[in-house]
Tab-separated table of C-alpha atoms in Angstrom:
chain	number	residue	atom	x	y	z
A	823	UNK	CA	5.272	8.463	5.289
A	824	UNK	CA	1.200	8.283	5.511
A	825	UNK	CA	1.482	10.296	8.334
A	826	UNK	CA	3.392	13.311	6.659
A	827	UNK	CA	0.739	12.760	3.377
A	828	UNK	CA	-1.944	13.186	5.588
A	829	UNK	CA	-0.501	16.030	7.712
A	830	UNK	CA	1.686	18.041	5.044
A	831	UNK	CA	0.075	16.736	1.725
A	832	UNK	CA	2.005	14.307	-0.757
A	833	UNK	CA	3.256	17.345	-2.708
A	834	UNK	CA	4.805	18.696	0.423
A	835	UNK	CA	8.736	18.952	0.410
A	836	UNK	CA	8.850	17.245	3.776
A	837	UNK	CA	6.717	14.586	2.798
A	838	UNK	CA	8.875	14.273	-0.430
A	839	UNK	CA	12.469	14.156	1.456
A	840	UNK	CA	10.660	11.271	3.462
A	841	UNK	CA	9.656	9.169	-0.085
A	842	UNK	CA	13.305	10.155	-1.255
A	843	UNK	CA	14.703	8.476	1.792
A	844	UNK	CA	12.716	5.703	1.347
A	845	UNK	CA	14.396	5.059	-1.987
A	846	UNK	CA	17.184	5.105	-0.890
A	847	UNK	CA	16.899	2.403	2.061
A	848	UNK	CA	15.373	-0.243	-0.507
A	849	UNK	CA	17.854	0.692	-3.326
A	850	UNK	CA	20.953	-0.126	-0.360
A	851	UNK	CA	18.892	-3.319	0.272
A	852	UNK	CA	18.378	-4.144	-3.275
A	853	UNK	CA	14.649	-4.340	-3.330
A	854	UNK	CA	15.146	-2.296	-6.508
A	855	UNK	CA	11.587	-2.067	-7.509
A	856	UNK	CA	10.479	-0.735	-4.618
A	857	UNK	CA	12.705	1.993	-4.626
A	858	UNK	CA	12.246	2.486	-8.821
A	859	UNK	CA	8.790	3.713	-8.017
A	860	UNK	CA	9.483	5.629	-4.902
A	861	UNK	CA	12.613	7.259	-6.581
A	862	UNK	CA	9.911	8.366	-9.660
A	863	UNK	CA	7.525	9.615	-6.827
A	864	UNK	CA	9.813	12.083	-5.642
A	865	UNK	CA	11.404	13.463	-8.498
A	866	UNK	CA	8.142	14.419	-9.956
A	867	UNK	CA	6.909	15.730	-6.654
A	868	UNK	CA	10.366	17.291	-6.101
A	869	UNK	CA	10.374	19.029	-10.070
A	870	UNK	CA	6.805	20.434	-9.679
A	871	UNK	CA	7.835	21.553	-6.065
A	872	UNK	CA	11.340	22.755	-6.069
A	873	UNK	CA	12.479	22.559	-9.506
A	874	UNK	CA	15.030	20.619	-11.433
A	875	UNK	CA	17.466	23.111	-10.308
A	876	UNK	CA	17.087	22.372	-6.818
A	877	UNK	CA	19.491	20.642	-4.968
A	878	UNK	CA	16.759	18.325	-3.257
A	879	UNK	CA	15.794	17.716	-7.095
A	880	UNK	CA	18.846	17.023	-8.215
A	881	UNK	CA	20.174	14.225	-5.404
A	882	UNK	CA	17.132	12.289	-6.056
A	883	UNK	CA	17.873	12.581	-9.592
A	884	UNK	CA	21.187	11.297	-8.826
A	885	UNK	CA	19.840	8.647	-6.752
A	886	UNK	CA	17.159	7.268	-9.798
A	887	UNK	CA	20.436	7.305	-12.356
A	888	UNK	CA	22.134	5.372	-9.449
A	889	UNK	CA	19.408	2.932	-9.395
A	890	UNK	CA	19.454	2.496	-13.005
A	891	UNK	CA	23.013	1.589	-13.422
A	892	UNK	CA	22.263	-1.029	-10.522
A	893	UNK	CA	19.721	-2.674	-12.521
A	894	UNK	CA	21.469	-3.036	-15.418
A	895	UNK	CA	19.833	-0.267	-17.214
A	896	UNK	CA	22.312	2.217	-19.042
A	897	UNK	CA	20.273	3.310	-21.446
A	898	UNK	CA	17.937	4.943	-19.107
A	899	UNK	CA	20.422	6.202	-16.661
A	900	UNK	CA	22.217	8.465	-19.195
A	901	UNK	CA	18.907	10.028	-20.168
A	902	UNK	CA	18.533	10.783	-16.979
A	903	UNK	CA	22.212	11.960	-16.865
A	904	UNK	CA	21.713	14.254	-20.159
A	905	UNK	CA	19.201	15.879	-17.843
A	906	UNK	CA	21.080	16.281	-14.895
A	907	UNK	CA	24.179	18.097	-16.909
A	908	UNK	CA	21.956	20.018	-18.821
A	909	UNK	CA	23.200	23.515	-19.534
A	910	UNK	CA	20.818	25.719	-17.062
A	911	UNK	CA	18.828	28.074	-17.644
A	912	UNK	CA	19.279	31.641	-16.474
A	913	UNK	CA	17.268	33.125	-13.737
A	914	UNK	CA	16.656	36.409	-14.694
């Protein structure tokens, strides 16, 4: 990961998909803290980036509710669920 931060920049989609992955290894392990932060890391990097829209966006947002509901922590996962079925907004 410091290697794509320094190369790419810690905004960079690459370097974002790499934090996301992260996550996700910890959050299988259970080291649930670790990925909690990481998860938050790339969703904000990912929404400035790509948009909540995005797909990349949206599987980490999936991942963070995910995370949630492991910890014992409803409440926050279905805010995060109310945003990830919000109705869209148009493109034009």
């Amino acid at each position: 990961m410091a290697g794509y931060e320094k190369a790419l920049g810690v905004d960079h989609p690459d370097t974002l998909a790499t934090v996301n992955n992260m996550a996700v290894v910890f959050r299988r392990q259970g080291q649930y803290e670790k990925a909690l932060g990481l998860y938050e890391r790339a969703l904000a990097g990912r929404e400035k980036a790509l948009g909540i829209d995005h797909p990349d966006t949206q599987d980490t947002l999936r991942g963070l509710i995910s995370l949630h509901q492991s910890m014992g922590q409803t409440e926050q996962a279905q805010t995060l669920q109310a945003r990830l079925y919000a109705p869209k907004s148009p493109h034009n």
